[in-house]
Short mmCIF file of C-alpha atoms in Angstrom, two decimals:
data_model
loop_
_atom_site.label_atom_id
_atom_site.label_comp_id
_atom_site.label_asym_id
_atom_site.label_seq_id
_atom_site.Cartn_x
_atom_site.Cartn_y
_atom_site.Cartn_z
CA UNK A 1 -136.79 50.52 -183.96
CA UNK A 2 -137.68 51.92 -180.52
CA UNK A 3 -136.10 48.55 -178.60
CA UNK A 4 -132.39 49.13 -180.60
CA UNK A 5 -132.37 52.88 -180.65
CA UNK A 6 -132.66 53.24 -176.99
CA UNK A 7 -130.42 49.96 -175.59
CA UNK A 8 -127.51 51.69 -177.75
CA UNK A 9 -127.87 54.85 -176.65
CA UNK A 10 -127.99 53.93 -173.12
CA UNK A 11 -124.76 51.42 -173.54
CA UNK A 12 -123.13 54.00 -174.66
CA UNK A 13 -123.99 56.65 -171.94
CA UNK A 14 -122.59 54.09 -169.48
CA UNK A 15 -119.34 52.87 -171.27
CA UNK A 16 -118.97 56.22 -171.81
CA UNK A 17 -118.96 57.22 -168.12
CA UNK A 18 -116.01 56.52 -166.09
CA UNK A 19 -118.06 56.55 -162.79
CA UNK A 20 -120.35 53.51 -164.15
CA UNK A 21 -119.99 50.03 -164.39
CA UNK A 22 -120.92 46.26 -164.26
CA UNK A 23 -124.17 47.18 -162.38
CA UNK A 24 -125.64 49.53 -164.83
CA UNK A 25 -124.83 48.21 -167.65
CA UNK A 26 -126.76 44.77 -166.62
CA UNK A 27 -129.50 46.72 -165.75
CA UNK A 28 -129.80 48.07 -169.31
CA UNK A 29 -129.97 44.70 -169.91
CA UNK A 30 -132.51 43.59 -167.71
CA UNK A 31 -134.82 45.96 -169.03
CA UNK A 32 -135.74 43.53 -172.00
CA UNK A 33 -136.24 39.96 -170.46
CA UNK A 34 -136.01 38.40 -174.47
CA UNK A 35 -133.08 39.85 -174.83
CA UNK A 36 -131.74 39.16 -171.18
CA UNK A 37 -132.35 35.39 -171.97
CA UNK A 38 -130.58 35.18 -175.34
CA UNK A 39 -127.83 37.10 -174.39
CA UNK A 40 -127.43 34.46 -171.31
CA UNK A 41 -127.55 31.67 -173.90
CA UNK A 42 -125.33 33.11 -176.69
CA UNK A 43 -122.74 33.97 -173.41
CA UNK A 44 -123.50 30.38 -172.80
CA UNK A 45 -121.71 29.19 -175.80
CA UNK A 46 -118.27 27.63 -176.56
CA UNK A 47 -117.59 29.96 -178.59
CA UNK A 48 -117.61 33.07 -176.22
CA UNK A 49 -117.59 30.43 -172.92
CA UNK A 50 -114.67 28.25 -173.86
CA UNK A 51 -114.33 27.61 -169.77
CA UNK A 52 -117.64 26.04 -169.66
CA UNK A 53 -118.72 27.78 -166.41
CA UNK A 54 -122.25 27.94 -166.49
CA UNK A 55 -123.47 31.53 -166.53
CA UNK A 56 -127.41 32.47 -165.42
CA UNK A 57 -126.75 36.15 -164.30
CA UNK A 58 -125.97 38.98 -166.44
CA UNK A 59 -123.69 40.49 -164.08
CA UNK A 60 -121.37 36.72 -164.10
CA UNK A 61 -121.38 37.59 -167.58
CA UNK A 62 -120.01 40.89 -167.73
CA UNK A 63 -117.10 40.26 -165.27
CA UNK A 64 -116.55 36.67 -166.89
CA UNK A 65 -116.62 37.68 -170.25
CA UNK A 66 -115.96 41.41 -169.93
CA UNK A 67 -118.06 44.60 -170.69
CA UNK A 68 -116.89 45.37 -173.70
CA UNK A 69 -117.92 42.44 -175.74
CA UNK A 70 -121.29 42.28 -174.00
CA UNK A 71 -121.51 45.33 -174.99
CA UNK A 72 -120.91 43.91 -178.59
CA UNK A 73 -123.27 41.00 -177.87
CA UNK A 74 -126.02 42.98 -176.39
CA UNK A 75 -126.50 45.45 -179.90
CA UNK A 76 -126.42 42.31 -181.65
CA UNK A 77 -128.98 40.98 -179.84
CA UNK A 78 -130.93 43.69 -179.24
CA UNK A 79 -130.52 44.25 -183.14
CA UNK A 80 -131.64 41.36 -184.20
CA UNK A 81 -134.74 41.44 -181.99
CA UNK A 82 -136.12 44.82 -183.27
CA UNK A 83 -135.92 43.83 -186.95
CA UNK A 84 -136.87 40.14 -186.33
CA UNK A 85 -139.67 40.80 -184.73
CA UNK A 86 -141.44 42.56 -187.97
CA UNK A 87 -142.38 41.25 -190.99
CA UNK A 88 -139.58 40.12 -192.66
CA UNK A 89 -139.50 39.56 -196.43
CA UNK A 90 -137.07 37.87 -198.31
CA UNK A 91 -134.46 40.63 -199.31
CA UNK A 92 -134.49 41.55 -195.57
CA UNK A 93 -133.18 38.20 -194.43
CA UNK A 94 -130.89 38.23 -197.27
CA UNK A 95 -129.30 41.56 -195.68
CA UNK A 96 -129.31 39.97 -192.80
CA UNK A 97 -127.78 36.81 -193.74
CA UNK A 98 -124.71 38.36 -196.03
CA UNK A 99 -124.10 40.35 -192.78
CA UNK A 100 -123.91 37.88 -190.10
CA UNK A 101 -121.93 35.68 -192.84
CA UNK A 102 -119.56 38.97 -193.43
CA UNK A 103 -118.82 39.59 -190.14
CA UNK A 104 -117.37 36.23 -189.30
CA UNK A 105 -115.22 36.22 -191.99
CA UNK A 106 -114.16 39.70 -191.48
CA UNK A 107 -112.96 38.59 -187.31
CA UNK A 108 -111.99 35.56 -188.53
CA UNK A 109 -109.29 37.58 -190.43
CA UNK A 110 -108.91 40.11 -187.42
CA UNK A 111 -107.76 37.22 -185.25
CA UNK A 112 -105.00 35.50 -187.50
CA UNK A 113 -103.92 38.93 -187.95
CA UNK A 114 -103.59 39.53 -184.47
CA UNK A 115 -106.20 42.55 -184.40
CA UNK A 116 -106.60 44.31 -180.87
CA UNK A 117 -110.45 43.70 -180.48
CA UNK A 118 -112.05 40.95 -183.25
CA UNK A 119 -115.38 41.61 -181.79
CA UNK A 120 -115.21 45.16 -182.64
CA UNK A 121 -114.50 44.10 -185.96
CA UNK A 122 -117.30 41.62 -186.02
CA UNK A 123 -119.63 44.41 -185.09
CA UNK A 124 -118.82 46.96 -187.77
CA UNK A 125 -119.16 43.97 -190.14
CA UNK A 126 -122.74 42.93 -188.95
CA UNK A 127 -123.71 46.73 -188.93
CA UNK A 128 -122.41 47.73 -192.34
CA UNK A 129 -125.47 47.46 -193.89
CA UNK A 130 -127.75 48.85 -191.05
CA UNK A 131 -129.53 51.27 -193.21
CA UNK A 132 -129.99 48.10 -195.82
CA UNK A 133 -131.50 46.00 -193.30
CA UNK A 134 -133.55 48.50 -191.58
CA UNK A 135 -134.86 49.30 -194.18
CA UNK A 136 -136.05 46.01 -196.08
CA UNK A 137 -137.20 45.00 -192.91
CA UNK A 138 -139.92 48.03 -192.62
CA UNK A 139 -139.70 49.04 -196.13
CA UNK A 140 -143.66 48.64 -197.28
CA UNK A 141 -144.32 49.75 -201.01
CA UNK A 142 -141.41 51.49 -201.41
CA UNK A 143 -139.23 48.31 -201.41
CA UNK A 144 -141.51 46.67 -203.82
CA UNK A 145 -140.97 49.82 -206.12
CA UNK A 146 -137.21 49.56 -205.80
CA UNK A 147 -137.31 45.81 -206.52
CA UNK A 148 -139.47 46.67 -209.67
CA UNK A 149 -137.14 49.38 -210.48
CA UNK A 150 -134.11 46.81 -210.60
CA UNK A 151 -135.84 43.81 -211.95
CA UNK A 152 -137.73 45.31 -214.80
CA UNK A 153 -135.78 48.62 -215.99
CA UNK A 154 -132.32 47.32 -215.11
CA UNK A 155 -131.97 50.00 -212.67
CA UNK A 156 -128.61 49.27 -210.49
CA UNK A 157 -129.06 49.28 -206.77
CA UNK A 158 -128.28 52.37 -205.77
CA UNK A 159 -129.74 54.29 -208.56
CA UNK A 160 -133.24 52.20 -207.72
CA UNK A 161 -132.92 53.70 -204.05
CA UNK A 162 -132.27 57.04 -205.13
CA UNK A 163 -134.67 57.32 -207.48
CA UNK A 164 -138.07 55.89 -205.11
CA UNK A 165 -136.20 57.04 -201.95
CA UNK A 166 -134.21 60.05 -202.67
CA UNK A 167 -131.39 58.84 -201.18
CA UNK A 168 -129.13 55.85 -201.10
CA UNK A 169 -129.74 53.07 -198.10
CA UNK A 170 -125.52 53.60 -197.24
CA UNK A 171 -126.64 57.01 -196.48
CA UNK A 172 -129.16 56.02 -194.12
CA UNK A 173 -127.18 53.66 -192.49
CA UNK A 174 -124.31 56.62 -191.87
CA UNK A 175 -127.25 58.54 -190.69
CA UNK A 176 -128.23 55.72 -188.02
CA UNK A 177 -124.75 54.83 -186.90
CA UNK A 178 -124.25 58.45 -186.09
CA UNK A 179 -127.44 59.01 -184.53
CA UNK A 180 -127.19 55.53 -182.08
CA UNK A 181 -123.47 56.23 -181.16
CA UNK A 182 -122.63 52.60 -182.74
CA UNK A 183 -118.86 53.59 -182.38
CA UNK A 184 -115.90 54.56 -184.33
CA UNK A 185 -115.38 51.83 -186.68
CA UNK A 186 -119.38 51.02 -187.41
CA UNK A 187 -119.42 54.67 -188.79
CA UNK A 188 -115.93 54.70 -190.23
CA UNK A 189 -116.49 51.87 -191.89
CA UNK A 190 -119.62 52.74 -193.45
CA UNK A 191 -119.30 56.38 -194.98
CA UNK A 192 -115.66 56.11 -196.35
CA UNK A 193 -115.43 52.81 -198.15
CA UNK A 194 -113.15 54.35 -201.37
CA UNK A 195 -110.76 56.38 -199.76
CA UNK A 196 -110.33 54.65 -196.41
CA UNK A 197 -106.66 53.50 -195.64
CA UNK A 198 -107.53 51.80 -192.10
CA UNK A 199 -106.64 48.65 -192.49
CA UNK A 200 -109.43 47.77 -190.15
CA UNK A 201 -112.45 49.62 -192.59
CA UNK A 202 -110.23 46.87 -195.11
CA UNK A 203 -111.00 43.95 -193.34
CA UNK A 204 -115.23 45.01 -193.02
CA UNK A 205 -114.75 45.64 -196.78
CA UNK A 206 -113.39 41.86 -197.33
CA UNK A 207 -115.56 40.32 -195.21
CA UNK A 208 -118.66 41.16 -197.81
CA UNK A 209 -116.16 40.59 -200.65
CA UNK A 210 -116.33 37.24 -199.50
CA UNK A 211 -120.14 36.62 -199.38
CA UNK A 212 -120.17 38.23 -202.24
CA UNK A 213 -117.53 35.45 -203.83
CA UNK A 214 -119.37 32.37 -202.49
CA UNK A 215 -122.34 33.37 -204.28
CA UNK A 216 -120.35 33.51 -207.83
CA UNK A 217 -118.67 29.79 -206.31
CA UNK A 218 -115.34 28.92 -205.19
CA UNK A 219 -113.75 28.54 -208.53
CA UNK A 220 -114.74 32.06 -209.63
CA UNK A 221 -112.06 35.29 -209.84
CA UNK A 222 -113.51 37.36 -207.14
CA UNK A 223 -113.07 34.67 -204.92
CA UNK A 224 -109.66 33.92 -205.90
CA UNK A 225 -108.91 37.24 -205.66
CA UNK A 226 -110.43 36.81 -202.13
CA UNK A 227 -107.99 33.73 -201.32
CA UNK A 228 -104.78 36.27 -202.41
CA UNK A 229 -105.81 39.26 -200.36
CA UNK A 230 -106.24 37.17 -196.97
CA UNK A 231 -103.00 35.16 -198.32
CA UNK A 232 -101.39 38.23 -198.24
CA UNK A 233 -102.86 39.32 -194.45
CA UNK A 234 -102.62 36.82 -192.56
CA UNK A 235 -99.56 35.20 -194.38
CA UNK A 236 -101.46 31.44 -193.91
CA UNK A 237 -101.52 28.52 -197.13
CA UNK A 238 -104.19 28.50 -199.61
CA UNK A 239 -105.34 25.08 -197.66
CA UNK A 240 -105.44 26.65 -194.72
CA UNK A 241 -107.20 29.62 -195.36
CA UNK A 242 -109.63 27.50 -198.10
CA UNK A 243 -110.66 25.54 -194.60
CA UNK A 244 -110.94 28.28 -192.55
CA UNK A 245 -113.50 29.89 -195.08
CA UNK A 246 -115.84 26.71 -195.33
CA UNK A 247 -115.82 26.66 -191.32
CA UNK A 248 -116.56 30.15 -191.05
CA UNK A 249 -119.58 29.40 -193.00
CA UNK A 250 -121.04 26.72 -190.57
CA UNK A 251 -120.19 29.06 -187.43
CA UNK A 252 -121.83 32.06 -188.87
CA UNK A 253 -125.06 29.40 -189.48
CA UNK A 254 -124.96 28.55 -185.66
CA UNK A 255 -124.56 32.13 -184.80
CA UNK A 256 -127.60 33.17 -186.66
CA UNK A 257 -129.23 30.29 -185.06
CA UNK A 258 -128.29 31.67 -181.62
CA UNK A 259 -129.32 34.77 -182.35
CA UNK A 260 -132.75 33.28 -183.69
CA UNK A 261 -132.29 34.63 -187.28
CA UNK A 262 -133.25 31.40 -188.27
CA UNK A 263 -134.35 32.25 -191.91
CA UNK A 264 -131.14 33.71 -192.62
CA UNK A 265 -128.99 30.69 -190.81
CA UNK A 266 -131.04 28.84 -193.80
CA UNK A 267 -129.58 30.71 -196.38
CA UNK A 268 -126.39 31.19 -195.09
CA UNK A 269 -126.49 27.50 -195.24
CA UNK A 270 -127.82 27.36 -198.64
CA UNK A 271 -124.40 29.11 -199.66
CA UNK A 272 -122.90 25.61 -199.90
CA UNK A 273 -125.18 23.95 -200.65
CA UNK A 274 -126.19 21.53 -197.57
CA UNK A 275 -129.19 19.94 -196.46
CA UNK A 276 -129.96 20.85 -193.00
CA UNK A 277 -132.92 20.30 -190.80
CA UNK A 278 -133.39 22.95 -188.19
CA UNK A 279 -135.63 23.63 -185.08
CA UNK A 280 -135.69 26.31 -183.11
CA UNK A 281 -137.83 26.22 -180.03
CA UNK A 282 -138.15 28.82 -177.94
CA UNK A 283 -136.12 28.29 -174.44
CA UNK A 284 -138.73 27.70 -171.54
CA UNK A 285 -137.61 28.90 -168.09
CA UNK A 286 -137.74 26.77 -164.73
CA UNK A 287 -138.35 29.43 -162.02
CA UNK A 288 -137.10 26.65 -159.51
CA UNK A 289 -134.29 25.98 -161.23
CA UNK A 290 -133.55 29.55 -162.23
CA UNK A 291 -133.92 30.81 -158.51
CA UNK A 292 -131.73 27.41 -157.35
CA UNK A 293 -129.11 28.76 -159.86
CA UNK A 294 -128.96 32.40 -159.06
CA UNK A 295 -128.89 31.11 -155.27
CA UNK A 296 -126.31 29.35 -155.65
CA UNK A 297 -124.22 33.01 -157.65
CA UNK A 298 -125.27 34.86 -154.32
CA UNK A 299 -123.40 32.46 -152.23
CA UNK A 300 -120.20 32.46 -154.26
CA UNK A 301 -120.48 35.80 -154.06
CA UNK A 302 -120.95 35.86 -150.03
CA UNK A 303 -118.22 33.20 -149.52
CA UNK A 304 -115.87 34.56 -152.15
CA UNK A 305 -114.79 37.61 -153.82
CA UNK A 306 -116.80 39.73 -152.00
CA UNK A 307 -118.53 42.79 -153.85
CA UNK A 308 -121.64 44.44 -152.36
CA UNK A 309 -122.72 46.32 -155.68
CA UNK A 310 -122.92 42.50 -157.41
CA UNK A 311 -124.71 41.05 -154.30
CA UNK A 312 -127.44 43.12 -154.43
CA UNK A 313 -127.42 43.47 -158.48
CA UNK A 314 -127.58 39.58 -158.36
CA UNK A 315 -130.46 39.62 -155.67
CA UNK A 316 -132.91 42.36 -157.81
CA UNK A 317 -131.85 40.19 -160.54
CA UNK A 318 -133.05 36.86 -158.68
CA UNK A 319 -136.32 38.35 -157.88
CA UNK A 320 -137.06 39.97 -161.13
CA UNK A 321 -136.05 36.50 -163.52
CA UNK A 322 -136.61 34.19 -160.92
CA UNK A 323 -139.76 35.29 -159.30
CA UNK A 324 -140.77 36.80 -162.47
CA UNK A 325 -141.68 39.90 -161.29
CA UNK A 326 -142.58 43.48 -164.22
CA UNK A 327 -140.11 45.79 -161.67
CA UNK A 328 -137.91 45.55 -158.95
CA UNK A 329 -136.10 48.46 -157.48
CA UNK A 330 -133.45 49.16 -154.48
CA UNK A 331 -133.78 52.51 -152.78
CA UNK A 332 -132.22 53.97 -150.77
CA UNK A 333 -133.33 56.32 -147.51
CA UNK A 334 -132.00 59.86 -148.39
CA UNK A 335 -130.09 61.79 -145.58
CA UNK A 336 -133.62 63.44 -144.43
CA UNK A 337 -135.58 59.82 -144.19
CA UNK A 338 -138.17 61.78 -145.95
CA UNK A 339 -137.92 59.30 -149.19
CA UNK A 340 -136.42 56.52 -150.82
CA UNK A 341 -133.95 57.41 -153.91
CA UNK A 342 -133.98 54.61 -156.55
CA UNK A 343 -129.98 52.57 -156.73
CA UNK A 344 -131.11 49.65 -159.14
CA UNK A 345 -134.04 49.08 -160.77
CA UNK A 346 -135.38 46.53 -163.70
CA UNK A 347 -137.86 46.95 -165.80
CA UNK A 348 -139.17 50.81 -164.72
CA UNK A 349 -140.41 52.29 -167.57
CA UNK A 350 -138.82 55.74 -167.39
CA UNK A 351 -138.32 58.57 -170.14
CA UNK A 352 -134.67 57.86 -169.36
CA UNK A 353 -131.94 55.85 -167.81
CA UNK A 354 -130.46 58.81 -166.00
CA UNK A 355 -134.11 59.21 -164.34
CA UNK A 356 -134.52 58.04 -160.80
CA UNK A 357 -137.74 56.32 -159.29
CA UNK A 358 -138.39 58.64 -155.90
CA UNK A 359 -140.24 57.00 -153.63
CA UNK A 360 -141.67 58.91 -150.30
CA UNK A 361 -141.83 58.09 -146.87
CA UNK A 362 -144.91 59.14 -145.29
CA UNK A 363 -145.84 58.64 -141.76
CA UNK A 364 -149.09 60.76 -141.04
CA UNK A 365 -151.30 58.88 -142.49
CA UNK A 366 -148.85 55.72 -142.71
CA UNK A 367 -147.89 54.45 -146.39
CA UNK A 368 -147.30 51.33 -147.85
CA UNK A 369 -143.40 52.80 -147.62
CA UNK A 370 -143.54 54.00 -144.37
CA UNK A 371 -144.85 50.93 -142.96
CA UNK A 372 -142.60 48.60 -144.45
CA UNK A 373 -139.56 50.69 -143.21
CA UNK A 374 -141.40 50.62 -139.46
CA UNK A 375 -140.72 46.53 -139.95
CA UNK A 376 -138.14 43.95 -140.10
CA UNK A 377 -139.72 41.40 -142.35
CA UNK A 378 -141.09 41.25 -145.90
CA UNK A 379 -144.45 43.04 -146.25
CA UNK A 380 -147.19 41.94 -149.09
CA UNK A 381 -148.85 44.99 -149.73
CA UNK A 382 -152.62 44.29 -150.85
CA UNK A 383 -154.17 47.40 -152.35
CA UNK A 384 -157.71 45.95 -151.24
CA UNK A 385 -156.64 45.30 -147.48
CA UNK A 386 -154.30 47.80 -147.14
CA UNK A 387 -156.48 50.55 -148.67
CA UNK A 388 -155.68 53.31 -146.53
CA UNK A 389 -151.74 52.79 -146.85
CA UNK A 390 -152.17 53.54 -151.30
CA UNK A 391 -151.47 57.82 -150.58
CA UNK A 392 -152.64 59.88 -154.10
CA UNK A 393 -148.39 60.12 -153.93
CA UNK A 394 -147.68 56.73 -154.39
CA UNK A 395 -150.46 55.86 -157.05
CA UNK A 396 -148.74 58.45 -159.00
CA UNK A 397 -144.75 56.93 -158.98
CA UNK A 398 -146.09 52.75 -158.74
CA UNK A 399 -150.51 52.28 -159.43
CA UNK A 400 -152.07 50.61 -157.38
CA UNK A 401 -151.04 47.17 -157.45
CA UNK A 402 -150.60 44.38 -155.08
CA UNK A 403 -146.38 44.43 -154.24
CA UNK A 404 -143.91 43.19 -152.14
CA UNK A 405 -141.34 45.16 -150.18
CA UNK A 406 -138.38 43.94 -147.25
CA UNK A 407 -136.59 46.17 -145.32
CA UNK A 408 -132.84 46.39 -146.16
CA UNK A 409 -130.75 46.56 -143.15
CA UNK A 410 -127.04 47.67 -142.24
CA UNK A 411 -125.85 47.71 -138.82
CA UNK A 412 -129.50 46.60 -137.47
CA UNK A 413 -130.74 50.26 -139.32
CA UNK A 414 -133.15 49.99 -142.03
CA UNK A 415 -131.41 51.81 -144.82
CA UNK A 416 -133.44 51.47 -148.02
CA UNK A 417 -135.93 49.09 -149.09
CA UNK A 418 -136.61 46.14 -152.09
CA UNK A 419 -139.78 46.88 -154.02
CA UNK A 420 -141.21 44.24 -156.48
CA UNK A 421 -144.73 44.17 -158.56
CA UNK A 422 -146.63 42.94 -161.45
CA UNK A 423 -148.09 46.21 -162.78
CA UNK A 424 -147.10 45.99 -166.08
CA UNK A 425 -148.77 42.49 -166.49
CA UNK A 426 -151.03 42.91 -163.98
CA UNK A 427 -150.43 38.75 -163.07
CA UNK A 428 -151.87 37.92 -159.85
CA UNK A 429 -149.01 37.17 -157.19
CA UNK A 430 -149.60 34.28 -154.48
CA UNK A 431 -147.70 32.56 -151.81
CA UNK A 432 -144.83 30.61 -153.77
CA UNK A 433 -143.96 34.11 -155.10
CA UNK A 434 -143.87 35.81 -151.78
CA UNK A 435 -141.64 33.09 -150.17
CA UNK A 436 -139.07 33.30 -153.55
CA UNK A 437 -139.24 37.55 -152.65
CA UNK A 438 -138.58 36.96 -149.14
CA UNK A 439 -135.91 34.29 -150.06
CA UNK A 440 -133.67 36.83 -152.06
CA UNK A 441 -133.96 39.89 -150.15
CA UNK A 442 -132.96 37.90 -147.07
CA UNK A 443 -129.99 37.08 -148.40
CA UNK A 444 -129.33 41.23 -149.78
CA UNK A 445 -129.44 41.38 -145.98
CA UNK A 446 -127.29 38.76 -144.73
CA UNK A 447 -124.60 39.89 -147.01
CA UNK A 448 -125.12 43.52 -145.95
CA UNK A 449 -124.01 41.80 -142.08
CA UNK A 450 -120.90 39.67 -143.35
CA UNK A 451 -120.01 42.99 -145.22
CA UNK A 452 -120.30 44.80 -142.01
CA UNK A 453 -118.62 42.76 -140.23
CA UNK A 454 -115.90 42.28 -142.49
CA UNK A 455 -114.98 45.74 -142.53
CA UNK A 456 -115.07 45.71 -138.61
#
């Protein structure tokens, strides 16, 4: 689960460092343009957009909604979109279902009993059963051996796992929610289920006693004994909290629709019984209206609260979505003009986040980097024109692909530059592209003046 293991790890890296922020942590994001566009739509919602203010940047996102639950949003998503894109078999969806079910339940509770952070709740919910999911999502033979082993000897669960597996899937899931940094309450929550008096750990527990309740029906014990314990948290009527319950069940079907776990939003459904017809189609971007839209974020950002880090993550951000460009970067000149030093980039492919893209500036014989610095406007580098500007150097950081670059200016001196290209996808670029580059990273360098002379 390449796509999961390393968004959490880098999340956490940046949360986890005081001298990071908004900026990075969108570019994490950016990285993964599926998950960039679901986590716009799910942000999107009432349920996490009750203002209604239309959000088509990740970086609106973060400071409207806060870091911390995107943060909580993004490993859902990104989640999700590892195990959903394999070949999922029925027990896998039913892990996943019982856990997106769980979870709402479980913050439900958190927020009528005034919990500090419901999401964080919600996410140690949804991630209980990691190693469960993982697992029957990837699970091959084995699984059908465990199934056997359960079906047709009467095996329990855990003794099924133990025996094919030698070891029990809670086990694994500790394993991964140590290994991906998940947080606190994810791992709390899922090695110390028996002896654990945080009250918090109680309210993952309940949220799968309640799954677990609907399945037996609404006039079975476990789920009045599932009416009495949130009675006794939350202090609400038996009406009340009989209500809440059934409408907890319909949001945690639209969340699993949002988050495109459509089989399980079918069973979660399924729960109570009702008919639905569902389509999910797959949202289809306007570049026009995308750019238009991002445009129109640069120039609240210009006229309003002004904040030069957010201009020019907004502009890379324009470019990259709404030119639809593989990688964009922002370098900077280093003190000896020698090179450029990557500031922002989306969609490098790097061994790491911490590692920077070094670009460098060579003037005997001319490069594509030297050149564009020498310049004031955008420059559409053309590896079959400009053959002589490709050095050995530059092959080696970018390929040889056809790019775009501008100039980035502050105080009429060229400080760093924009870089943009296809070579991942190796799409041909063409005029309407160009103009959309040229579009943004004018206005990186307009804002750069007012900023300037602002200050002054």
């Amino acid at each position: 689960m390449p796509i999961f293991s390393n968004t959490a790890l880098s999340i956490h890296d940046i949360l986890s460092d005081d001298r990071k922020g908004a900026m990075e942590l969108a570019a994490v994001i950016l990285q993964d343009p599926n998950l960039t566009v679901k986590l716009l739509k799910i942000s999107n919602t009432p349920h996490y957009n009750p203002s209604r203010q239309k959000m088509v940047t990740v970086s609106r996102a973060i400071i409207m909604i806060g870091s911390e639950v995107i943060r909580e949003l993004t490993l859902v998503c990104s989640f999700l979109e590892s195990i959903l894109s394999s070949t999922n078999k029925q027990q896998a969806n039913e892990e996943i279902a019982q856990a997106i079910h769980a979870a709402v339940h479980a913050k439900a509770i958190a927020i009528a009993t005034n919990d500090a952070s419901p999401e964080e709740v919600f996410i140690a919910t949804l991630l209980n059963h990691i190693g469960s999911i993982s697992f029957w999502c990837f699970c091959g033979e084995q699984g059908e051996r465990i199934q056997a082993l359960i079906k047709d000897e009467n095996y329990s669960r855990e003794e099924a796992e133990k025996k094919v597996l030698g070891f029990k899937l809670i086990d694994l899931g500790a394993s991964l929610s140590k290994a991906w940094k998940l947080g606190n309450l994810v791992e709390e929550s899922i090695k110390s289920k028996a002896l654990n008096k945080n009250p918090r750990v109680g309210l993952v527990q309940l949220g799968y006693e309640i799954t677990e309740a609907l399945k037996e029906g609404t006039g079975s014990k476990k789920y009045e004994a599932c009416i009495r314990k949130i009675e006794v948290l939350t202090h609400q009527s038996q009406k009340v909290i009989t209500e809440k319950l059934r409408n907890n069940t319909s949001t945690a079907f639209d969340i699993a629709c949002q988050f495109g776990a459509t089989d399980a939003a079918m069973l979660i459904q399924s729960r109570l019984n009702q008919a639905i017809d569902f389509e999910e189609s797959s949202p289809v971007i306007d570049k026009k209206q995308l750019q238009f839209q991002i445009s129109q974020d640069i120039t609240s950002i210009i006229s309003d609260r002004f904040d030069i880090n957010l201009l020019l993550e907004t502009v890379l951000e324009g470019i990259h979505r709404g030119v639809g460009m593989d990688r964009t970067i922002f370098s900077l000149l280093v003190a000896d003009k020698q090179s450029l030093k990557e500031k922002l980039s989306l969609g490098w492919r790097k061994d790491s986040y911490e590692h920077k893209v070094i670009f460098h500036v060579m003037e005997t014989p001319a490069n594509i980097f030297f050149h564009t610095l020498s310049g004031t406007q955008a420059f559409w580098a053309k590896p079959s024109v400009n053959v002589k500007m490709y050095t050995l150097r530059d092959m080696n950081v970018v390929g040889k692909n056809e790019c775009f670059m501008m100039p980035i200016f502050f105080n009429k001196i060229p400080i760093g530059l924009i870089y943009a290209d296809r070579g991942l996808s190796r799409e041909p670029l063409n005029d309407e592209d160009f103009n959309g580059f040229k579009y943004f990273t004018q206005q990186a360098n307009i804002g750069l003046t007012l900023y300037r002379l602002q200050r002054d």
